[in-house]
CSV table of N, CA and C and ligand atoms in Angstrom, one decimal:
chain,number,residue,atom,x,y,z
A,1057,UNK,N,0.8,-1.2,0.0
A,1057,UNK,CA,0.0,0.0,0.0
A,1057,UNK,C,0.9,1.3,0.0
A,1058,UNK,N,0.4,2.3,-0.6
A,1058,UNK,CA,1.1,3.5,-0.6
A,1058,UNK,C,0.6,4.4,0.5
A,1059,UNK,N,1.5,5.2,1.1
A,1059,UNK,CA,1.1,6.3,1.9
A,1059,UNK,C,0.7,7.4,1.0
A,1060,UNK,N,0.0,8.4,1.4
A,1060,UNK,CA,-0.6,9.4,0.5
A,1060,UNK,C,0.5,10.0,-0.4
A,1061,UNK,N,1.7,10.2,0.0
A,1061,UNK,CA,2.6,10.9,-0.8
A,1061,UNK,C,3.8,10.0,-1.4
A,1062,UNK,N,3.6,8.7,-1.3
A,1062,UNK,CA,4.5,7.8,-2.1
A,1062,UNK,C,3.6,6.9,-3.0
A,1063,UNK,N,4.2,6.6,-4.1
A,1063,UNK,CA,3.4,5.9,-5.1
A,1063,UNK,C,4.4,4.8,-5.7
A,1064,UNK,N,3.9,3.6,-5.6
A,1064,UNK,CA,4.7,2.5,-6.2
A,1064,UNK,C,4.2,2.1,-7.6
A,1065,UNK,N,5.1,1.6,-8.4
A,1065,UNK,CA,4.6,1.2,-9.7
A,1065,UNK,C,5.5,0.1,-10.3
A,1066,UNK,N,5.1,-0.4,-11.4
A,1066,UNK,CA,5.9,-1.5,-12.0
A,1066,UNK,C,5.6,-1.7,-13.4
A,1067,UNK,N,6.5,-2.5,-14.1
A,1067,UNK,CA,6.2,-2.9,-15.5
A,1067,UNK,C,5.3,-4.2,-15.4
A,1068,UNK,N,4.9,-4.6,-16.6
A,1068,UNK,CA,3.9,-5.8,-16.6
A,1068,UNK,C,4.5,-7.1,-16.2
A,1069,UNK,N,5.8,-7.3,-16.5
A,1069,UNK,CA,6.5,-8.6,-16.1
A,1069,UNK,C,7.0,-8.6,-14.7
A,1070,UNK,N,7.0,-7.4,-14.1
A,1070,UNK,CA,7.4,-7.2,-12.7
A,1070,UNK,C,8.9,-7.2,-12.5
A,1071,UNK,N,9.6,-7.1,-13.6
A,1071,UNK,CA,11.1,-7.0,-13.4
A,1071,UNK,C,11.5,-5.7,-12.8
A,1072,UNK,N,10.8,-4.6,-13.3
A,1072,UNK,CA,11.1,-3.3,-12.8
A,1072,UNK,C,10.0,-2.9,-11.8
A,1073,UNK,N,10.4,-2.5,-10.6
A,1073,UNK,CA,9.5,-1.9,-9.6
A,1073,UNK,C,10.1,-0.6,-9.2
A,1074,UNK,N,9.3,0.4,-9.0
A,1074,UNK,CA,9.8,1.7,-8.6
A,1074,UNK,C,8.9,2.4,-7.6
A,1075,UNK,N,9.4,3.5,-7.1
A,1075,UNK,CA,8.6,4.3,-6.1
A,1075,UNK,C,8.8,5.7,-6.4
A,1076,UNK,N,7.7,6.5,-6.5
A,1076,UNK,CA,7.8,7.9,-6.5
A,1076,UNK,C,7.7,8.4,-5.0
A,1077,UNK,N,8.6,9.2,-4.6
A,1077,UNK,CA,8.7,9.5,-3.2
A,1077,UNK,C,8.0,10.8,-2.8
A,1078,UNK,N,7.3,11.4,-3.7
A,1078,UNK,CA,6.5,12.5,-3.4
A,1078,UNK,C,5.4,12.7,-4.4
A,1079,UNK,N,4.5,13.6,-4.1
A,1079,UNK,CA,3.5,14.0,-5.1
A,1079,UNK,C,4.2,14.5,-6.3
A,1080,UNK,N,3.6,14.3,-7.5
A,1080,UNK,CA,4.2,14.9,-8.7
A,1080,UNK,C,4.1,16.4,-8.7
A,1081,UNK,N,4.8,17.0,-9.7
A,1081,UNK,CA,4.7,18.5,-9.9
A,1081,UNK,C,3.3,18.8,-10.5
A,1082,UNK,N,3.0,18.0,-11.5
A,1082,UNK,CA,1.7,18.2,-12.1
A,1082,UNK,C,1.4,16.9,-12.9
A,1083,UNK,N,0.2,16.6,-13.2
A,1083,UNK,CA,-0.2,15.4,-14.0
A,1083,UNK,C,-0.8,15.9,-15.3
A,1084,UNK,N,-0.3,15.6,-16.4
A,1084,UNK,CA,-0.8,15.9,-17.7
A,1084,UNK,C,-1.5,14.7,-18.3
A,1085,UNK,N,-2.6,15.0,-18.9
A,1085,UNK,CA,-3.2,14.1,-19.8
A,1085,UNK,C,-3.0,14.6,-21.2
A,1086,UNK,N,-2.2,14.0,-22.0
A,1086,UNK,CA,-1.8,14.6,-23.3
A,1086,UNK,C,-2.6,13.8,-24.4
A,1087,UNK,N,-3.3,14.6,-25.2
A,1087,UNK,CA,-4.2,14.0,-26.3
A,1087,UNK,C,-3.5,14.2,-27.6
A,1088,UNK,N,-2.2,14.5,-27.7
A,1088,UNK,CA,-1.6,14.8,-29.0
A,1088,UNK,C,-1.4,13.5,-29.8
A,1089,UNK,N,-1.3,13.6,-31.1
A,1089,UNK,CA,-1.1,12.5,-32.0
A,1089,UNK,C,0.1,11.6,-31.6
A,1090,UNK,N,1.1,12.3,-31.2
A,1090,UNK,CA,2.3,11.5,-30.9
A,1090,UNK,C,2.1,10.6,-29.7
A,1091,UNK,N,1.4,11.1,-28.7
A,1091,UNK,CA,1.1,10.2,-27.5
A,1091,UNK,C,0.1,9.2,-27.9
A,1092,UNK,N,-0.8,9.5,-28.8
A,1092,UNK,CA,-1.8,8.5,-29.2
A,1092,UNK,C,-1.1,7.3,-29.9
A,1093,UNK,N,-0.1,7.7,-30.7
A,1093,UNK,CA,0.6,6.6,-31.5
A,1093,UNK,C,1.5,5.8,-30.5
A,1094,UNK,N,2.2,6.5,-29.6
A,1094,UNK,CA,3.1,5.8,-28.7
A,1094,UNK,C,2.4,4.8,-27.8
A,1095,UNK,N,1.2,5.2,-27.4
A,1095,UNK,CA,0.5,4.3,-26.5
A,1095,UNK,C,-0.5,3.4,-27.2
A,1096,UNK,N,-0.7,3.7,-28.5
A,1096,UNK,CA,-1.8,3.0,-29.2
A,1096,UNK,C,-3.1,3.2,-28.6
A,1097,UNK,N,-3.3,4.4,-28.0
A,1097,UNK,CA,-4.5,4.6,-27.3
A,1097,UNK,C,-5.0,6.1,-27.5
A,1098,UNK,N,-5.9,6.6,-26.7
A,1098,UNK,CA,-6.4,7.9,-27.0
A,1098,UNK,C,-5.6,9.0,-26.4
A,1099,UNK,N,-4.8,8.7,-25.3
A,1099,UNK,CA,-4.0,9.8,-24.7
A,1099,UNK,C,-3.0,9.1,-23.8
A,1100,UNK,N,-2.1,9.9,-23.2
A,1100,UNK,CA,-1.2,9.3,-22.2
A,1100,UNK,C,-1.4,10.2,-21.0
A,1101,UNK,N,-1.1,9.6,-19.8
A,1101,UNK,CA,-1.2,10.3,-18.6
A,1101,UNK,C,0.2,10.3,-18.0
A,1102,UNK,N,0.8,11.5,-17.9
A,1102,UNK,CA,2.2,11.6,-17.4
A,1102,UNK,C,2.2,12.4,-16.1
A,1103,UNK,N,2.8,11.9,-15.0
A,1103,UNK,CA,3.1,12.6,-13.8
A,1103,UNK,C,4.5,13.1,-13.8
A,1104,UNK,N,4.6,14.4,-13.9
A,1104,UNK,CA,6.0,15.1,-13.9
A,1104,UNK,C,6.5,15.2,-12.5
A,1105,UNK,N,7.8,14.7,-12.4
A,1105,UNK,CA,8.3,14.7,-11.0
A,1105,UNK,C,9.9,14.7,-11.2
A,1106,UNK,N,10.5,15.3,-10.1
A,1106,UNK,CA,12.0,15.4,-10.1
A,1106,UNK,C,12.5,14.0,-10.2
A,1107,UNK,N,13.6,13.8,-11.1
A,1107,UNK,CA,14.2,12.5,-11.3
A,1107,UNK,C,14.6,11.8,-10.0
A,1108,UNK,N,15.1,12.6,-9.1
A,1108,UNK,CA,15.6,11.9,-7.8
A,1108,UNK,C,14.5,11.5,-6.9
A,1109,UNK,N,13.3,11.9,-7.3
A,1109,UNK,CA,12.1,11.4,-6.5
A,1109,UNK,C,11.5,10.1,-7.1
A,1110,UNK,N,12.2,9.5,-8.1
A,1110,UNK,CA,11.8,8.2,-8.6
A,1110,UNK,C,12.9,7.2,-8.3
A,1111,UNK,N,12.6,6.3,-7.5
A,1111,UNK,CA,13.6,5.3,-7.0
A,1111,UNK,C,13.3,3.9,-7.6
A,1112,UNK,N,14.3,3.3,-8.2
A,1112,UNK,CA,14.2,1.9,-8.6
A,1112,UNK,C,14.2,1.0,-7.4
A,1113,UNK,N,13.2,0.2,-7.3
A,1113,UNK,CA,13.2,-0.8,-6.2
A,1113,UNK,C,13.8,-2.1,-6.6
A,1114,UNK,N,13.5,-2.5,-7.8
A,1114,UNK,CA,14.1,-3.7,-8.4
A,1114,UNK,C,14.3,-3.5,-9.9
A,1115,UNK,N,15.2,-4.3,-10.5
A,1115,UNK,CA,15.4,-4.3,-11.9
A,1115,UNK,C,16.2,-3.1,-12.4
A,1116,UNK,N,16.1,-2.8,-13.6
A,1116,UNK,CA,16.8,-1.7,-14.2
A,1116,UNK,C,15.9,-1.3,-15.5
A,1117,UNK,N,16.2,-0.1,-16.0
A,1117,UNK,CA,15.5,0.3,-17.2
A,1117,UNK,C,16.4,0.5,-18.4
A,1118,UNK,N,15.9,0.3,-19.5
A,1118,UNK,CA,16.6,0.5,-20.8
A,1118,UNK,C,16.1,1.8,-21.4
A,1119,UNK,N,17.0,2.7,-21.8
A,1119,UNK,CA,16.6,4.0,-22.3
A,1119,UNK,C,16.6,3.9,-23.8
A,1120,UNK,N,15.4,4.2,-24.4
A,1120,UNK,CA,15.3,4.2,-25.8
A,1120,UNK,C,15.0,5.6,-26.3
A,1121,UNK,N,15.9,6.1,-27.2
A,1121,UNK,CA,15.6,7.4,-27.8
A,1121,UNK,C,14.6,7.3,-28.9
A,1122,UNK,N,13.5,8.1,-28.7
A,1122,UNK,CA,12.3,7.9,-29.6
A,1122,UNK,C,12.0,9.3,-30.2
A,1123,UNK,N,11.7,9.3,-31.5
A,1123,UNK,CA,11.4,10.6,-32.1
A,1123,UNK,C,10.3,11.3,-31.3
A,1124,UNK,N,10.3,12.7,-31.3
A,1124,UNK,CA,9.3,13.4,-30.7
A,1124,UNK,C,8.9,14.6,-31.6
A,1125,UNK,N,7.8,15.2,-31.3
A,1125,UNK,CA,7.3,16.3,-32.2
A,1125,UNK,C,8.3,17.4,-32.4
A,1126,UNK,N,9.1,17.7,-31.3
A,1126,UNK,CA,10.0,18.9,-31.3
A,1126,UNK,C,11.2,18.6,-32.3
A,1127,UNK,N,11.3,17.3,-32.6
A,1127,UNK,CA,12.5,16.9,-33.5
A,1127,UNK,C,13.7,16.5,-32.6
A,1128,UNK,N,13.7,16.9,-31.3
A,1128,UNK,CA,14.8,16.6,-30.5
A,1128,UNK,C,14.8,15.2,-29.8
A,1129,UNK,N,13.7,14.5,-29.9
A,1129,UNK,CA,13.6,13.2,-29.4
A,1129,UNK,C,13.3,13.2,-27.9
A,1130,UNK,N,12.7,12.1,-27.5
A,1130,UNK,CA,12.5,11.9,-26.0
A,1130,UNK,C,13.2,10.6,-25.7
A,1131,UNK,N,13.6,10.5,-24.4
A,1131,UNK,CA,14.2,9.2,-23.9
A,1131,UNK,C,13.1,8.5,-23.1
A,1132,UNK,N,12.7,7.3,-23.6
A,1132,UNK,CA,11.7,6.5,-22.9
A,1132,UNK,C,12.4,5.4,-22.2
A,1133,UNK,N,12.2,5.3,-20.9
A,1133,UNK,CA,12.8,4.3,-20.1
A,1133,UNK,C,11.8,3.1,-20.0
A,1134,UNK,N,12.3,2.0,-20.5
A,1134,UNK,CA,11.4,0.8,-20.6
A,1134,UNK,C,12.0,-0.4,-19.8
A,1135,UNK,N,11.2,-1.3,-19.5
A,1135,UNK,CA,11.6,-2.6,-18.9
A,1135,UNK,C,12.4,-3.3,-20.0
A,1136,UNK,N,13.6,-3.8,-19.7
A,1136,UNK,CA,14.4,-4.4,-20.8
A,1136,UNK,C,13.8,-5.8,-21.1
A,1137,UNK,N,12.9,-6.3,-20.3
A,1137,UNK,CA,12.3,-7.6,-20.6
A,1137,UNK,C,11.0,-7.5,-21.3
A,1138,UNK,N,10.0,-6.8,-20.7
A,1138,UNK,CA,8.7,-6.7,-21.3
A,1138,UNK,C,8.5,-5.5,-22.2
A,1139,UNK,N,9.4,-4.5,-22.1
A,1139,UNK,CA,9.5,-3.3,-22.9
A,1139,UNK,C,8.3,-2.3,-22.6
A,1140,UNK,N,7.6,-2.5,-21.5
A,1140,UNK,CA,6.6,-1.5,-21.1
A,1140,UNK,C,7.4,-0.2,-20.7
A,1141,UNK,N,6.8,0.9,-21.2
A,1141,UNK,CA,7.4,2.2,-20.9
A,1141,UNK,C,7.0,2.7,-19.5
A,1142,UNK,N,8.0,3.0,-18.7
A,1142,UNK,CA,7.7,3.4,-17.3
A,1142,UNK,C,7.7,5.0,-17.1
A,1143,UNK,N,8.7,5.6,-17.7
A,1143,UNK,CA,8.7,7.1,-17.7
A,1143,UNK,C,9.6,7.5,-18.9
A,1144,UNK,N,9.5,8.8,-19.2
A,1144,UNK,CA,10.3,9.4,-20.3
A,1144,UNK,C,10.8,10.7,-19.8
A,1145,UNK,N,11.9,11.2,-20.6
A,1145,UNK,CA,12.5,12.5,-20.3
A,1145,UNK,C,12.4,13.2,-21.7
A,1146,UNK,N,12.0,14.5,-21.6
A,1146,UNK,CA,11.9,15.3,-22.8
A,1146,UNK,C,13.1,16.3,-22.7
A,1147,UNK,N,13.5,16.8,-23.9
A,1147,UNK,CA,14.6,17.8,-23.9
A,1147,UNK,C,14.3,19.0,-23.0
A,1148,UNK,N,13.0,19.5,-23.0
A,1148,UNK,CA,12.7,20.6,-22.2
A,1148,UNK,C,13.0,20.5,-20.8
A,1149,UNK,N,12.6,19.4,-20.2
A,1149,UNK,CA,12.9,19.2,-18.7
A,1149,UNK,C,14.2,18.6,-18.5
A,1150,UNK,N,14.8,18.0,-19.6
A,1150,UNK,CA,16.1,17.3,-19.4
A,1150,UNK,C,16.0,16.1,-18.6
A,1151,UNK,N,17.1,15.6,-18.1
A,1151,UNK,CA,17.1,14.4,-17.3
A,1151,UNK,C,16.6,14.6,-15.9
A,1152,UNK,N,16.4,15.9,-15.6
A,1152,UNK,CA,16.1,16.2,-14.2
A,1152,UNK,C,14.6,16.0,-13.9
A,1153,UNK,N,13.8,16.0,-15.0
A,1153,UNK,CA,12.3,15.8,-14.8
A,1153,UNK,C,11.9,14.5,-15.5
A,1154,UNK,N,11.3,13.6,-14.8
A,1154,UNK,CA,10.7,12.4,-15.4
A,1154,UNK,C,9.2,12.6,-15.6
A,1155,UNK,N,8.8,12.0,-16.7
A,1155,UNK,CA,7.3,12.0,-17.0
A,1155,UNK,C,6.9,10.5,-16.7
A,1156,UNK,N,6.4,10.3,-15.5
A,1156,UNK,CA,6.1,8.9,-15.1
A,1156,UNK,C,4.7,8.6,-15.7
A,1157,UNK,N,4.6,7.4,-16.3
A,1157,UNK,CA,3.4,7.0,-16.9
A,1157,UNK,C,2.4,6.5,-15.8
A,1158,UNK,N,1.4,7.2,-15.6
A,1158,UNK,CA,0.5,7.0,-14.5
A,1158,UNK,C,-0.1,5.6,-14.5
A,1159,UNK,N,-0.3,5.1,-15.7
A,1159,UNK,CA,-0.9,3.8,-15.8
A,1159,UNK,C,0.0,2.6,-15.2
A,1160,UNK,N,1.3,2.9,-15.0
A,1160,UNK,CA,2.2,1.9,-14.5
A,1160,UNK,C,2.2,1.9,-13.0
A,1161,UNK,N,1.5,2.9,-12.3
A,1161,UNK,CA,1.4,2.9,-10.9
A,1161,UNK,C,0.5,1.8,-10.4
A,1162,UNK,N,0.8,1.3,-9.2
A,1162,UNK,CA,-0.1,0.3,-8.6
A,1162,UNK,C,-1.5,0.9,-8.3
A,1163,UNK,N,-1.5,2.2,-8.0
A,1163,UNK,CA,-2.8,2.8,-7.8
A,1163,UNK,C,-3.0,4.1,-8.6
A,1164,UNK,N,-3.1,3.9,-9.9
A,1164,UNK,CA,-3.2,5.0,-10.8
A,1164,UNK,C,-4.4,6.0,-10.5
A,1165,UNK,N,-5.4,5.5,-9.8
A,1165,UNK,CA,-6.5,6.3,-9.5
A,1165,UNK,C,-6.1,7.5,-8.6
A,1166,UNK,N,-5.0,7.4,-8.0
A,1166,UNK,CA,-4.6,8.4,-7.0
A,1166,UNK,C,-4.1,9.7,-7.8
A,1167,UNK,N,-3.8,9.6,-9.0
A,1167,UNK,CA,-3.3,10.7,-9.8
A,1167,UNK,C,-4.1,11.1,-11.0
A,1168,UNK,N,-5.2,11.6,-10.8
A,1168,UNK,CA,-6.0,12.0,-12.0
A,1168,UNK,C,-5.3,13.3,-12.7
A,1169,UNK,N,-5.6,13.5,-13.9
A,1169,UNK,CA,-4.9,14.7,-14.6
A,1169,UNK,C,-5.3,16.0,-13.9
A,1170,UNK,N,-4.2,16.9,-13.8
A,1170,UNK,CA,-4.4,18.3,-13.5
A,1170,UNK,C,-4.8,19.1,-14.7
A,1171,UNK,N,-4.3,18.7,-15.8
A,1171,UNK,CA,-4.5,19.5,-17.1
A,1171,UNK,C,-4.5,18.5,-18.3
A,1172,UNK,N,-5.4,18.8,-19.2
A,1172,UNK,CA,-5.6,18.1,-20.4
A,1172,UNK,C,-4.9,19.0,-21.5
A,1173,UNK,N,-3.9,18.5,-22.2
A,1173,UNK,CA,-3.2,19.3,-23.2
A,1173,UNK,C,-3.4,18.7,-24.6
A,1174,UNK,N,-3.2,19.6,-25.6
A,1174,UNK,CA,-3.3,19.2,-27.0
A,1174,UNK,C,-4.7,18.5,-27.3
A,1175,UNK,N,-5.7,19.2,-26.7
A,1175,UNK,CA,-7.1,18.6,-26.9
A,1175,UNK,C,-7.6,18.9,-28.3
A,1176,UNK,N,-6.8,19.6,-29.1
A,1176,UNK,CA,-7.3,19.8,-30.5
A,1176,UNK,C,-7.2,18.5,-31.2
A,1177,UNK,N,-6.5,17.5,-30.8
A,1177,UNK,CA,-6.5,16.2,-31.4
A,1177,UNK,C,-7.1,15.1,-30.5
A,1178,UNK,N,-7.9,15.6,-29.5
A,1178,UNK,CA,-8.6,14.7,-28.6
A,1178,UNK,C,-9.5,13.8,-29.4
A,1179,UNK,N,-9.6,12.5,-29.1
A,1179,UNK,CA,-10.6,11.6,-29.7
A,1179,UNK,C,-11.9,12.2,-29.3
A,1180,UNK,N,-12.8,12.3,-30.3
A,1180,UNK,CA,-14.1,13.0,-30.1
A,1180,UNK,C,-15.0,12.3,-29.1
A,1181,UNK,N,-14.8,11.0,-28.9
A,1181,UNK,CA,-15.6,10.3,-27.9
A,1181,UNK,C,-15.1,10.4,-26.4
A,1182,UNK,N,-13.9,11.0,-26.3
A,1182,UNK,CA,-13.4,11.2,-24.9
A,1182,UNK,C,-14.1,12.5,-24.4
A,1183,UNK,N,-14.9,12.4,-23.4
A,1183,UNK,CA,-15.6,13.5,-22.8
A,1183,UNK,C,-14.9,13.9,-21.5
A,1184,UNK,N,-14.5,15.1,-21.4
A,1184,UNK,CA,-13.7,15.5,-20.2
A,1184,UNK,C,-14.7,16.0,-19.1
A,1185,UNK,N,-14.3,15.8,-17.9
A,1185,UNK,CA,-15.2,16.2,-16.8
A,1185,UNK,C,-15.4,17.7,-16.7
A,1186,UNK,N,-16.5,18.1,-16.3
A,1186,UNK,CA,-16.8,19.6,-16.1
A,1186,UNK,C,-15.8,20.2,-15.2
A,1187,UNK,N,-15.3,21.4,-15.5
A,1187,UNK,CA,-14.3,22.0,-14.6
A,1187,UNK,C,-12.9,21.6,-14.9
A,1188,UNK,N,-12.6,20.6,-15.8
A,1188,UNK,CA,-11.3,20.2,-16.0
A,1188,UNK,C,-10.5,21.4,-16.7
A,1189,UNK,N,-9.2,21.4,-16.4
A,1189,UNK,CA,-8.3,22.4,-17.1
A,1189,UNK,C,-8.0,21.9,-18.4
A,1190,UNK,N,-8.5,22.5,-19.5
A,1190,UNK,CA,-8.4,22.0,-20.8
A,1190,UNK,C,-7.7,23.0,-21.7
A,1191,UNK,N,-6.7,22.5,-22.5
A,1191,UNK,CA,-5.9,23.4,-23.3
A,1191,UNK,C,-5.8,22.8,-24.7
A,1192,UNK,N,-6.2,23.6,-25.7
A,1192,UNK,CA,-6.1,23.1,-27.1
A,1192,UNK,C,-4.7,22.7,-27.5
A,1193,UNK,N,-3.7,23.5,-27.0
A,1193,UNK,CA,-2.3,23.1,-27.2
A,1193,UNK,C,-1.7,23.0,-25.8
A,1194,UNK,N,-0.8,24.1,-25.5
A,1194,UNK,CA,-0.2,24.1,-24.2
A,1194,UNK,C,-0.6,25.3,-23.5
A,1195,UNK,N,0.1,25.7,-22.4
A,1195,UNK,CA,-0.3,26.7,-21.5
A,1195,UNK,C,1.0,27.4,-20.9
A,1196,UNK,N,0.8,28.5,-20.2
A,1196,UNK,CA,1.9,29.1,-19.4
A,1196,UNK,C,1.9,28.5,-18.1
A,1197,UNK,N,3.1,27.9,-17.7
A,1197,UNK,CA,3.2,27.2,-16.4
A,1197,UNK,C,2.8,28.1,-15.3
A,1198,UNK,N,3.1,29.4,-15.3
A,1198,UNK,CA,2.8,30.3,-14.1
A,1198,UNK,C,1.3,30.4,-13.9
A,1199,UNK,N,0.6,30.1,-14.9
A,1199,UNK,CA,-0.9,30.3,-14.8
A,1199,UNK,C,-1.6,29.1,-14.3
A,1200,UNK,N,-0.9,27.9,-14.4
A,1200,UNK,CA,-1.6,26.6,-14.2
A,1200,UNK,C,-1.0,25.9,-13.0
A,1201,UNK,N,0.3,25.9,-12.9
A,1201,UNK,CA,1.0,25.1,-11.8
A,1201,UNK,C,0.7,25.7,-10.4
A,1202,UNK,N,0.5,24.9,-9.4
A,1202,UNK,CA,0.5,25.4,-8.1
A,1202,UNK,C,1.8,26.1,-7.7
A,1203,UNK,N,1.7,27.0,-6.7
A,1203,UNK,CA,2.9,27.7,-6.3
A,1203,UNK,C,4.0,26.7,-5.9
A,1204,UNK,N,3.6,25.7,-5.1
A,1204,UNK,CA,4.6,24.8,-4.6
A,1204,UNK,C,5.3,24.1,-5.7
A,1205,UNK,N,4.6,23.7,-6.8
A,1205,UNK,CA,5.3,23.0,-7.9
A,1205,UNK,C,6.2,24.0,-8.7
A,1206,UNK,N,5.8,25.2,-8.8
A,1206,UNK,CA,6.7,26.2,-9.5
A,1206,UNK,C,8.0,26.4,-8.6
A,1207,UNK,N,7.9,26.4,-7.3
A,1207,UNK,CA,9.0,26.5,-6.5
A,1207,UNK,C,9.9,25.3,-6.6
A,1208,UNK,N,9.3,24.1,-6.7
A,1208,UNK,CA,10.1,22.9,-6.9
A,1208,UNK,C,10.9,22.9,-8.2
A,1209,UNK,N,10.2,23.4,-9.3
A,1209,UNK,CA,10.8,23.5,-10.6
A,1209,UNK,C,11.9,24.5,-10.6
A,1210,UNK,N,11.8,25.6,-9.8
A,1210,UNK,CA,12.9,26.6,-9.7
A,1210,UNK,C,14.1,26.0,-9.1
A,1211,UNK,N,13.9,25.1,-8.2
A,1211,UNK,CA,15.1,24.4,-7.5
A,1211,UNK,C,15.8,23.5,-8.6
A,1212,UNK,N,15.0,22.8,-9.4
A,1212,UNK,CA,15.6,21.9,-10.5
A,1212,UNK,C,16.4,22.8,-11.4
A,1213,UNK,N,15.8,23.9,-11.8
A,1213,UNK,CA,16.5,24.8,-12.8
A,1213,UNK,C,17.8,25.4,-12.2
A,1214,UNK,N,17.7,25.7,-10.9
A,1214,UNK,CA,18.9,26.3,-10.3
A,1214,UNK,C,20.0,25.3,-10.2
A,1215,UNK,N,19.7,24.0,-9.9
A,1215,UNK,CA,20.7,23.0,-9.9
A,1215,UNK,C,21.3,22.8,-11.2
A,1216,UNK,N,20.5,22.8,-12.3
A,1216,UNK,CA,21.0,22.6,-13.6
A,1216,UNK,C,22.0,23.7,-14.0
A,1217,UNK,N,21.6,24.9,-13.6
A,1217,UNK,CA,22.5,26.0,-14.0
A,1217,UNK,C,23.8,26.0,-13.3
A,1218,UNK,N,23.8,25.4,-12.1
A,1218,UNK,CA,25.1,25.2,-11.4
A,1218,UNK,C,26.0,24.1,-12.0
A,1219,UNK,N,25.3,23.1,-12.5
A,1219,UNK,CA,26.0,21.9,-12.9
A,1219,UNK,C,26.3,21.9,-14.4
B,2158,ZN,ZN1,8.9,-5.9,-17.5
B,2159,ZN,ZN1,1.5,14.2,-26.3
């Protein structure tokens, strides 16, 4: 069982088990075509979190560089045995921010999306709940992220500029 602010997850064959040690910065539900293709589904749900807050409990991940819309590629960390994607890193956030695939958590219900992005390519049958934060493309972080998450992101950026 997870305590409210830790979240465990795994791949399908159970070789990789991991733990997120805090709440994420924000949870995106991305409806873009790229995420639809990568998941073979209607959207992906990504919990963005500092890399050091994701601990491997067992196994290891294989990093696969995968084309992305920006042209810069994303690094998808997959189980080397069953190849399920556990998290990815995008050039924007660098290696410091992981996009954990919420569906790989043991209790994915705990992290519903904070924001729906790229809804211009949302599957028409996906009906979003009233009051959801919905963006046809993307948004300005300062207007959407909670203050605490913006402060955590500032710490990540400060560390990157030092190193
Ligand atoms: Zn596996
Ligand atoms: Zn996407």
